[in-house]
Short mmCIF file of C-alpha atoms in Angstrom, two decimals:
data_model
loop_
_atom_site.label_atom_id
_atom_site.label_comp_id
_atom_site.label_asym_id
_atom_site.label_seq_id
_atom_site.Cartn_x
_atom_site.Cartn_y
_atom_site.Cartn_z
CA UNK A 1 246.57 73.51 82.74
CA UNK A 2 246.77 73.68 79.86
CA UNK A 3 249.53 70.82 78.76
CA UNK A 4 249.56 70.72 75.33
CA UNK A 5 250.96 73.74 72.32
CA UNK A 6 249.63 76.50 70.23
CA UNK A 7 249.95 76.76 66.37
CA UNK A 8 251.87 79.17 67.46
CA UNK A 9 254.35 77.20 69.33
CA UNK A 10 254.10 74.94 67.04
CA UNK A 11 255.36 77.06 64.16
CA UNK A 12 258.27 78.14 66.54
CA UNK A 13 259.20 74.11 66.39
CA UNK A 14 259.71 73.87 62.65
CA UNK A 15 261.21 76.69 61.58
CA UNK A 16 263.39 75.35 64.45
CA UNK A 17 263.91 72.31 63.01
CA UNK A 18 264.45 73.76 59.94
CA UNK A 19 267.68 75.65 61.17
CA UNK A 20 269.03 73.27 62.53
CA UNK A 21 268.40 70.18 59.83
CA UNK A 22 270.22 73.49 58.05
CA UNK A 23 273.09 74.02 60.40
CA UNK A 24 274.39 71.04 62.36
CA UNK A 25 276.03 69.68 59.06
CA UNK A 26 277.59 72.18 58.71
CA UNK A 27 279.48 71.85 62.14
CA UNK A 28 283.36 71.21 62.51
CA UNK A 29 284.29 67.20 64.75
CA UNK A 30 283.83 67.65 67.84
CA UNK A 31 287.12 68.33 70.02
CA UNK A 32 288.63 65.92 72.38
CA UNK A 33 286.16 65.54 75.55
CA UNK A 34 289.87 66.26 77.44
CA UNK A 35 290.71 69.15 75.20
CA UNK A 36 289.09 72.25 77.33
CA UNK A 37 290.72 74.91 75.64
CA UNK A 38 289.44 73.29 72.89
CA UNK A 39 286.47 72.54 74.00
CA UNK A 40 285.32 76.29 74.80
CA UNK A 41 286.27 77.78 71.31
CA UNK A 42 284.23 75.26 69.75
CA UNK A 43 280.61 75.57 72.99
CA UNK A 44 281.57 80.15 72.29
CA UNK A 45 281.57 79.33 68.22
CA UNK A 46 278.08 77.05 68.62
CA UNK A 47 276.89 79.73 71.11
CA UNK A 48 277.68 82.29 68.44
CA UNK A 49 275.29 81.08 65.46
CA UNK A 50 272.79 80.87 67.91
CA UNK A 51 273.28 84.21 68.44
CA UNK A 52 273.30 85.17 64.31
CA UNK A 53 270.44 83.09 63.84
CA UNK A 54 267.76 84.79 66.91
CA UNK A 55 268.06 81.72 69.53
CA UNK A 56 270.45 83.16 71.98
CA UNK A 57 269.05 84.17 75.24
CA UNK A 58 265.08 83.15 74.44
CA UNK A 59 263.94 83.00 77.31
CA UNK A 60 266.23 86.10 78.42
CA UNK A 61 263.53 88.61 78.46
CA UNK A 62 263.95 91.15 75.65
CA UNK A 63 265.55 94.37 78.58
CA UNK A 64 267.82 91.74 79.03
CA UNK A 65 269.63 91.28 75.17
CA UNK A 66 267.19 88.09 75.16
CA UNK A 67 264.78 87.55 72.79
CA UNK A 68 261.64 87.53 75.42
CA UNK A 69 259.72 83.94 73.93
CA UNK A 70 257.83 82.72 76.11
CA UNK A 71 258.65 79.51 78.62
CA UNK A 72 257.33 77.27 76.25
CA UNK A 73 258.95 78.70 73.39
CA UNK A 74 262.43 77.89 75.22
CA UNK A 75 261.60 74.24 76.70
CA UNK A 76 260.52 73.33 72.89
CA UNK A 77 264.29 75.02 72.24
CA UNK A 78 265.65 72.45 74.44
CA UNK A 79 263.48 69.79 73.45
CA UNK A 80 264.46 70.04 69.37
CA UNK A 81 268.14 70.37 69.91
CA UNK A 82 268.62 67.74 71.96
CA UNK A 83 266.49 65.47 69.53
CA UNK A 84 268.64 66.82 67.01
CA UNK A 85 271.90 66.37 68.83
CA UNK A 86 272.74 69.97 68.30
CA UNK A 87 275.83 70.77 70.88
CA UNK A 88 274.82 71.32 74.26
CA UNK A 89 275.99 74.95 76.10
CA UNK A 90 279.17 72.68 77.84
CA UNK A 91 281.84 75.83 78.75
CA UNK A 92 278.94 78.14 78.63
CA UNK A 93 276.93 76.68 81.21
CA UNK A 94 277.16 79.14 84.15
CA UNK A 95 276.93 81.45 81.73
CA UNK A 96 273.42 81.18 80.24
CA UNK A 97 272.10 79.05 82.81
CA UNK A 98 273.21 80.38 86.25
CA UNK A 99 275.19 84.14 85.84
CA UNK A 100 273.94 85.72 83.26
CA UNK A 101 269.96 84.94 84.13
CA UNK A 102 270.82 86.17 88.04
CA UNK A 103 272.39 89.35 86.73
CA UNK A 104 269.65 90.16 83.95
CA UNK A 105 267.15 89.79 87.22
CA UNK A 106 269.44 91.17 90.07
CA UNK A 107 271.93 93.61 88.27
CA UNK A 108 272.15 96.97 87.56
CA UNK A 109 271.41 98.71 84.21
CA UNK A 110 275.28 99.28 83.75
CA UNK A 111 276.15 95.33 84.98
CA UNK A 112 273.09 94.41 82.40
CA UNK A 113 274.82 95.94 79.70
CA UNK A 114 278.60 94.87 80.56
CA UNK A 115 277.94 90.71 81.29
CA UNK A 116 274.72 89.76 79.07
CA UNK A 117 275.70 90.97 75.42
CA UNK A 118 278.89 89.36 75.67
CA UNK A 119 277.02 85.68 76.77
CA UNK A 120 274.96 86.16 74.69
CA UNK A 121 277.52 86.06 71.79
CA UNK A 122 279.96 83.46 73.21
CA UNK A 123 282.46 86.16 73.73
CA UNK A 124 283.09 85.53 77.18
CA UNK A 125 282.71 82.07 79.91
CA UNK A 126 281.90 82.68 83.03
CA UNK A 127 282.57 79.56 85.87
CA UNK A 128 280.89 79.13 89.35
CA UNK A 129 283.02 80.07 92.34
CA UNK A 130 280.10 78.54 95.64
CA UNK A 131 281.22 75.93 97.00
CA UNK A 132 284.34 75.32 99.15
CA UNK A 133 286.27 72.53 100.68
CA UNK A 134 284.64 73.50 103.84
CA UNK A 135 281.58 74.18 102.68
CA UNK A 136 279.87 72.55 100.41
CA UNK A 137 276.16 71.60 100.66
CA UNK A 138 276.35 73.57 104.07
CA UNK A 139 276.59 77.01 101.89
CA UNK A 140 276.26 79.28 103.97
CA UNK A 141 279.70 78.43 105.83
CA UNK A 142 281.93 79.99 103.38
CA UNK A 143 284.71 81.72 104.71
CA UNK A 144 286.31 82.87 101.34
CA UNK A 145 286.59 86.41 102.79
CA UNK A 146 286.15 90.03 101.36
CA UNK A 147 287.40 93.35 102.80
CA UNK A 148 285.98 96.17 101.71
CA UNK A 149 288.65 99.03 100.88
CA UNK A 150 287.48 102.39 99.65
CA UNK A 151 286.13 101.25 95.31
CA UNK A 152 287.65 97.74 96.29
CA UNK A 153 286.95 93.87 97.72
CA UNK A 154 289.87 92.66 98.93
CA UNK A 155 289.19 88.78 98.34
CA UNK A 156 291.20 85.76 100.43
CA UNK A 157 290.35 82.41 100.49
CA UNK A 158 289.80 79.46 98.43
CA UNK A 159 287.21 77.22 96.04
CA UNK A 160 286.63 74.42 94.80
CA UNK A 161 283.83 72.34 92.33
CA UNK A 162 284.21 75.39 90.44
CA UNK A 163 282.62 74.57 86.93
CA UNK A 164 285.18 75.93 83.62
CA UNK A 165 287.34 77.80 86.14
CA UNK A 166 290.35 76.67 83.43
CA UNK A 167 288.84 78.42 80.50
CA UNK A 168 286.63 81.29 82.04
CA UNK A 169 287.01 84.41 81.47
CA UNK A 170 284.44 85.52 84.75
CA UNK A 171 283.56 84.02 87.79
CA UNK A 172 280.17 83.98 89.73
CA UNK A 173 281.81 84.01 93.34
CA UNK A 174 280.24 84.16 96.55
CA UNK A 175 281.99 85.75 100.04
CA UNK A 176 281.83 86.43 103.54
CA UNK A 177 281.69 90.39 104.21
CA UNK A 178 280.89 89.98 107.11
CA UNK A 179 281.68 87.84 110.11
CA UNK A 180 278.94 85.45 111.61
CA UNK A 181 278.39 85.88 115.20
CA UNK A 182 275.31 86.00 117.48
CA UNK A 183 273.99 88.19 116.54
CA UNK A 184 274.34 87.61 112.24
CA UNK A 185 273.04 84.31 111.45
CA UNK A 186 275.92 83.01 109.30
CA UNK A 187 273.17 83.08 106.09
CA UNK A 188 273.82 86.34 106.02
CA UNK A 189 276.99 88.44 105.73
CA UNK A 190 277.60 87.15 102.08
CA UNK A 191 277.76 88.94 98.75
CA UNK A 192 277.68 87.64 95.51
CA UNK A 193 280.53 89.79 93.05
CA UNK A 194 281.41 89.29 89.44
CA UNK A 195 285.54 88.49 89.33
CA UNK A 196 287.63 88.78 86.63
CA UNK A 197 290.00 85.75 86.52
CA UNK A 198 292.64 87.20 85.04
CA UNK A 199 292.67 89.24 88.51
CA UNK A 200 296.27 88.90 90.17
CA UNK A 201 295.74 87.10 92.32
CA UNK A 202 293.76 84.12 91.13
CA UNK A 203 295.21 80.67 91.19
CA UNK A 204 293.64 77.93 89.27
CA UNK A 205 294.09 73.82 89.39
CA UNK A 206 292.33 71.75 88.19
CA UNK A 207 290.37 68.79 88.98
CA UNK A 208 290.20 65.76 86.89
CA UNK A 209 287.20 64.01 87.55
CA UNK A 210 286.53 59.85 86.86
CA UNK A 211 285.41 60.28 83.11
CA UNK A 212 288.87 62.29 82.38
CA UNK A 213 288.24 65.76 81.79
CA UNK A 214 288.80 68.09 83.84
CA UNK A 215 285.54 70.60 83.92
CA UNK A 216 285.83 71.59 87.65
CA UNK A 217 288.96 72.81 89.24
CA UNK A 218 290.32 74.43 92.24
CA UNK A 219 290.92 78.30 92.98
CA UNK A 220 292.74 79.78 94.93
CA UNK A 221 292.74 83.65 95.61
CA UNK A 222 294.79 85.41 97.04
CA UNK A 223 293.66 89.20 97.56
CA UNK A 224 292.05 90.18 95.00
CA UNK A 225 291.05 93.23 94.41
CA UNK A 226 287.56 93.00 92.54
CA UNK A 227 285.23 96.58 92.46
CA UNK A 228 282.76 97.00 94.49
CA UNK A 229 281.13 98.51 91.42
CA UNK A 230 281.34 94.50 89.85
CA UNK A 231 278.95 93.10 93.11
CA UNK A 232 275.69 91.78 91.83
CA UNK A 233 272.54 92.92 94.90
CA UNK A 234 273.66 94.98 98.50
CA UNK A 235 276.34 94.11 100.81
CA UNK A 236 275.93 91.37 102.66
CA UNK A 237 272.63 90.69 100.71
CA UNK A 238 274.24 87.47 98.45
CA UNK A 239 272.39 84.70 100.25
CA UNK A 240 268.99 86.12 98.84
CA UNK A 241 270.80 86.74 94.94
CA UNK A 242 272.06 83.06 95.36
CA UNK A 243 268.44 81.99 96.60
CA UNK A 244 267.73 82.92 92.78
CA UNK A 245 270.64 81.98 91.00
CA UNK A 246 270.45 78.73 92.26
CA UNK A 247 266.72 77.86 90.87
CA UNK A 248 268.43 79.06 87.02
CA UNK A 249 270.36 75.76 88.71
CA UNK A 250 267.49 73.14 89.14
CA UNK A 251 265.03 74.67 86.76
CA UNK A 252 264.99 74.29 83.18
CA UNK A 253 269.46 74.03 83.36
CA UNK A 254 268.47 70.00 83.27
CA UNK A 255 265.67 69.83 80.49
CA UNK A 256 267.34 68.58 78.18
CA UNK A 257 268.59 65.82 79.50
CA UNK A 258 266.30 64.89 80.49
CA UNK A 259 265.25 64.00 76.86
CA UNK A 260 268.49 62.47 76.39
CA UNK A 261 267.61 60.13 78.81
CA UNK A 262 264.38 58.86 76.99
CA UNK A 263 266.58 59.06 73.78
CA UNK A 264 269.03 56.58 76.13
CA UNK A 265 266.58 54.15 77.41
CA UNK A 266 265.17 53.95 73.62
CA UNK A 267 268.34 52.42 72.43
CA UNK A 268 268.84 50.38 76.02
CA UNK A 269 265.34 48.54 74.90
CA UNK A 270 266.23 48.25 71.76
CA UNK A 271 269.70 46.98 72.85
CA UNK A 272 268.22 44.44 75.37
CA UNK A 273 265.90 42.95 72.33
CA UNK A 274 269.05 42.39 70.32
CA UNK A 275 271.59 40.21 73.18
CA UNK A 276 268.13 38.23 74.88
CA UNK A 277 267.77 40.80 77.70
CA UNK A 278 264.59 41.56 77.56
CA UNK A 279 264.08 37.72 77.37
CA UNK A 280 263.69 38.92 81.62
CA UNK A 281 260.79 39.72 83.38
CA UNK A 282 262.71 41.79 85.48
CA UNK A 283 265.03 43.96 82.80
CA UNK A 284 261.33 45.08 81.05
CA UNK A 285 259.96 45.65 84.41
CA UNK A 286 262.06 48.12 84.75
CA UNK A 287 262.88 49.97 82.05
CA UNK A 288 259.21 50.12 82.10
CA UNK A 289 259.02 51.97 85.06
CA UNK A 290 262.20 54.05 83.52
CA UNK A 291 260.22 55.09 80.59
CA UNK A 292 256.96 56.10 83.09
CA UNK A 293 259.52 58.14 85.41
CA UNK A 294 261.63 60.09 82.82
CA UNK A 295 257.68 61.08 80.43
CA UNK A 296 256.82 61.90 84.43
CA UNK A 297 259.21 63.98 84.88
CA UNK A 298 258.82 65.51 81.15
CA UNK A 299 255.07 65.73 82.06
CA UNK A 300 256.11 67.83 85.39
CA UNK A 301 258.71 70.26 83.45
CA UNK A 302 255.78 71.16 81.35
CA UNK A 303 253.64 71.82 85.01
CA UNK A 304 256.47 73.68 86.24
CA UNK A 305 256.86 75.70 82.37
CA UNK A 306 253.19 76.69 82.58
CA UNK A 307 253.06 77.83 86.07
CA UNK A 308 255.95 80.48 85.21
CA UNK A 309 253.77 81.26 82.27
CA UNK A 310 251.01 82.43 83.89
CA UNK A 311 252.57 84.11 86.49
CA UNK A 312 253.69 86.44 83.95
CA UNK A 313 256.48 88.29 84.85
CA UNK A 314 256.78 86.96 88.47
CA UNK A 315 257.65 83.68 86.79
CA UNK A 316 261.51 84.90 85.23
CA UNK A 317 262.56 83.05 88.63
CA UNK A 318 261.75 79.70 88.57
CA UNK A 319 259.85 78.62 91.89
CA UNK A 320 260.67 75.81 94.45
CA UNK A 321 259.14 73.46 91.04
CA UNK A 322 262.29 73.05 90.45
CA UNK A 323 263.77 71.35 93.75
CA UNK A 324 261.65 68.66 93.29
CA UNK A 325 262.83 68.11 89.11
CA UNK A 326 265.82 68.16 90.04
CA UNK A 327 265.86 65.75 92.92
CA UNK A 328 263.78 62.48 91.65
CA UNK A 329 265.90 63.37 88.27
CA UNK A 330 268.99 63.07 89.91
CA UNK A 331 268.12 60.00 91.07
CA UNK A 332 266.30 58.54 87.79
CA UNK A 333 269.18 59.19 85.93
CA UNK A 334 271.56 57.32 88.38
CA UNK A 335 269.22 54.34 88.11
CA UNK A 336 268.99 54.30 84.46
CA UNK A 337 272.81 53.90 84.30
CA UNK A 338 272.80 50.49 86.41
CA UNK A 339 270.00 49.12 83.84
CA UNK A 340 272.08 49.57 81.43
CA UNK A 341 274.74 47.81 83.13
CA UNK A 342 272.56 44.88 84.01
CA UNK A 343 271.75 44.90 79.71
CA UNK A 344 275.18 45.26 78.32
CA UNK A 345 277.08 43.32 81.56
CA UNK A 346 280.47 43.07 80.73
CA UNK A 347 280.14 45.81 77.79
CA UNK A 348 279.18 48.53 80.12
CA UNK A 349 282.69 48.49 81.72
CA UNK A 350 283.82 49.34 78.21
CA UNK A 351 284.95 53.17 78.90
CA UNK A 352 284.94 53.75 75.02
CA UNK A 353 281.52 53.70 75.07
CA UNK A 354 279.15 56.92 75.61
CA UNK A 355 277.09 55.45 78.34
CA UNK A 356 279.97 54.16 80.41
CA UNK A 357 281.12 57.69 80.87
CA UNK A 358 277.59 59.25 80.87
CA UNK A 359 277.08 56.77 84.19
CA UNK A 360 280.10 58.04 86.06
CA UNK A 361 279.27 61.26 85.07
CA UNK A 362 275.55 60.54 86.71
CA UNK A 363 276.97 59.51 90.21
CA UNK A 364 277.57 63.52 90.77
CA UNK A 365 274.20 64.23 90.00
CA UNK A 366 272.38 63.55 93.36
CA UNK A 367 275.14 65.94 94.48
CA UNK A 368 276.22 68.47 92.03
CA UNK A 369 273.34 72.00 92.49
CA UNK A 370 272.61 71.10 96.51
CA UNK A 371 273.00 67.13 97.14
CA UNK A 372 268.89 65.62 97.23
CA UNK A 373 269.31 65.68 100.83
CA UNK A 374 269.11 69.76 101.08
CA UNK A 375 266.25 69.07 98.17
CA UNK A 376 264.53 66.91 100.28
CA UNK A 377 264.47 70.06 103.07
CA UNK A 378 263.73 72.55 100.45
CA UNK A 379 260.27 69.99 99.71
CA UNK A 380 259.81 69.93 103.26
CA UNK A 381 259.83 73.43 104.40
CA UNK A 382 258.87 75.28 102.15
CA UNK A 383 256.40 73.23 99.59
CA UNK A 384 254.82 71.03 102.19
CA UNK A 385 255.36 73.29 104.94
CA UNK A 386 256.63 71.24 107.57
CA UNK A 387 258.81 71.90 110.24
CA UNK A 388 263.04 73.47 110.11
CA UNK A 389 264.51 70.91 111.15
CA UNK A 390 267.01 71.81 114.51
#
């Protein structure tokens, strides 16, 4: 397996670096982290710049409006934009990394034509309506109900941790269209819908996190009417479509953050040398181990990308290797900020410090996109071939 870059790929990297160097100084100041409407405007404007420059949806297939780039070129894009300090996808996260790729893989021609171009241009923002108060890690236990009424579904229920619901135009929504019974296991009877957030009966209540932002929300659905044409995949076949969505969420969605963690680790080592903590043998050992961890995670990412590229068309949907990556990355990120607390001492409690906010944010990573326990089950059953637990 070749983990090096070809001449063509290095040429792509050089042209991207040149564009970033010319473009980033022209961006306006970043908005207040608490101002989500402002952040939406900033993030969608950046997405439009990427679109106009030909860098939007690099890894999406050409027939879905993307550029048909190889997985390796997408990896280079993520690496270089993070190293340059370019804006992250932000409010466009769900559309670009979850809903969009899912629709590209599973949607009809009409659905792809309707939803994919606005996502790529930054015209429309999506949120994710998966988790419920009683169905978080056990997603198959969801209770939000959709009853078929002619050409529409009438949806009633509630969702929680709905990412970017406050500023979203659309929601990738999981609903139950067939009740669980002795003959219908809970993984069946689930359907994947695209729901307009301005539909009557949708109520959004933002949830404030430890960092003070409100990128999540509760969402209440009171007889919301969703056209049947907004269903992606078959009725009662939404669990399979959901696995496609989650494979993207656990695949390359965190790659840029690995680059950011490696940069933070270098800065942390420099801070330790400056404040005398470097003389502590245990601190040096911890930072050295973390350097090995993040180097290994980056190599794992390259391996996953190389495997996907070798799989040809089948590589358009990430495999189970994403669960291995997500499981270890979630814990390594938390360990990084534990080490930062040891290096910075009382300064690590300063809420004006980026590292402090990142540390608070990192607490969610062993829960978001499937808890670590769920990832361990996936690795055990689907990769190691161990028997399923009862």
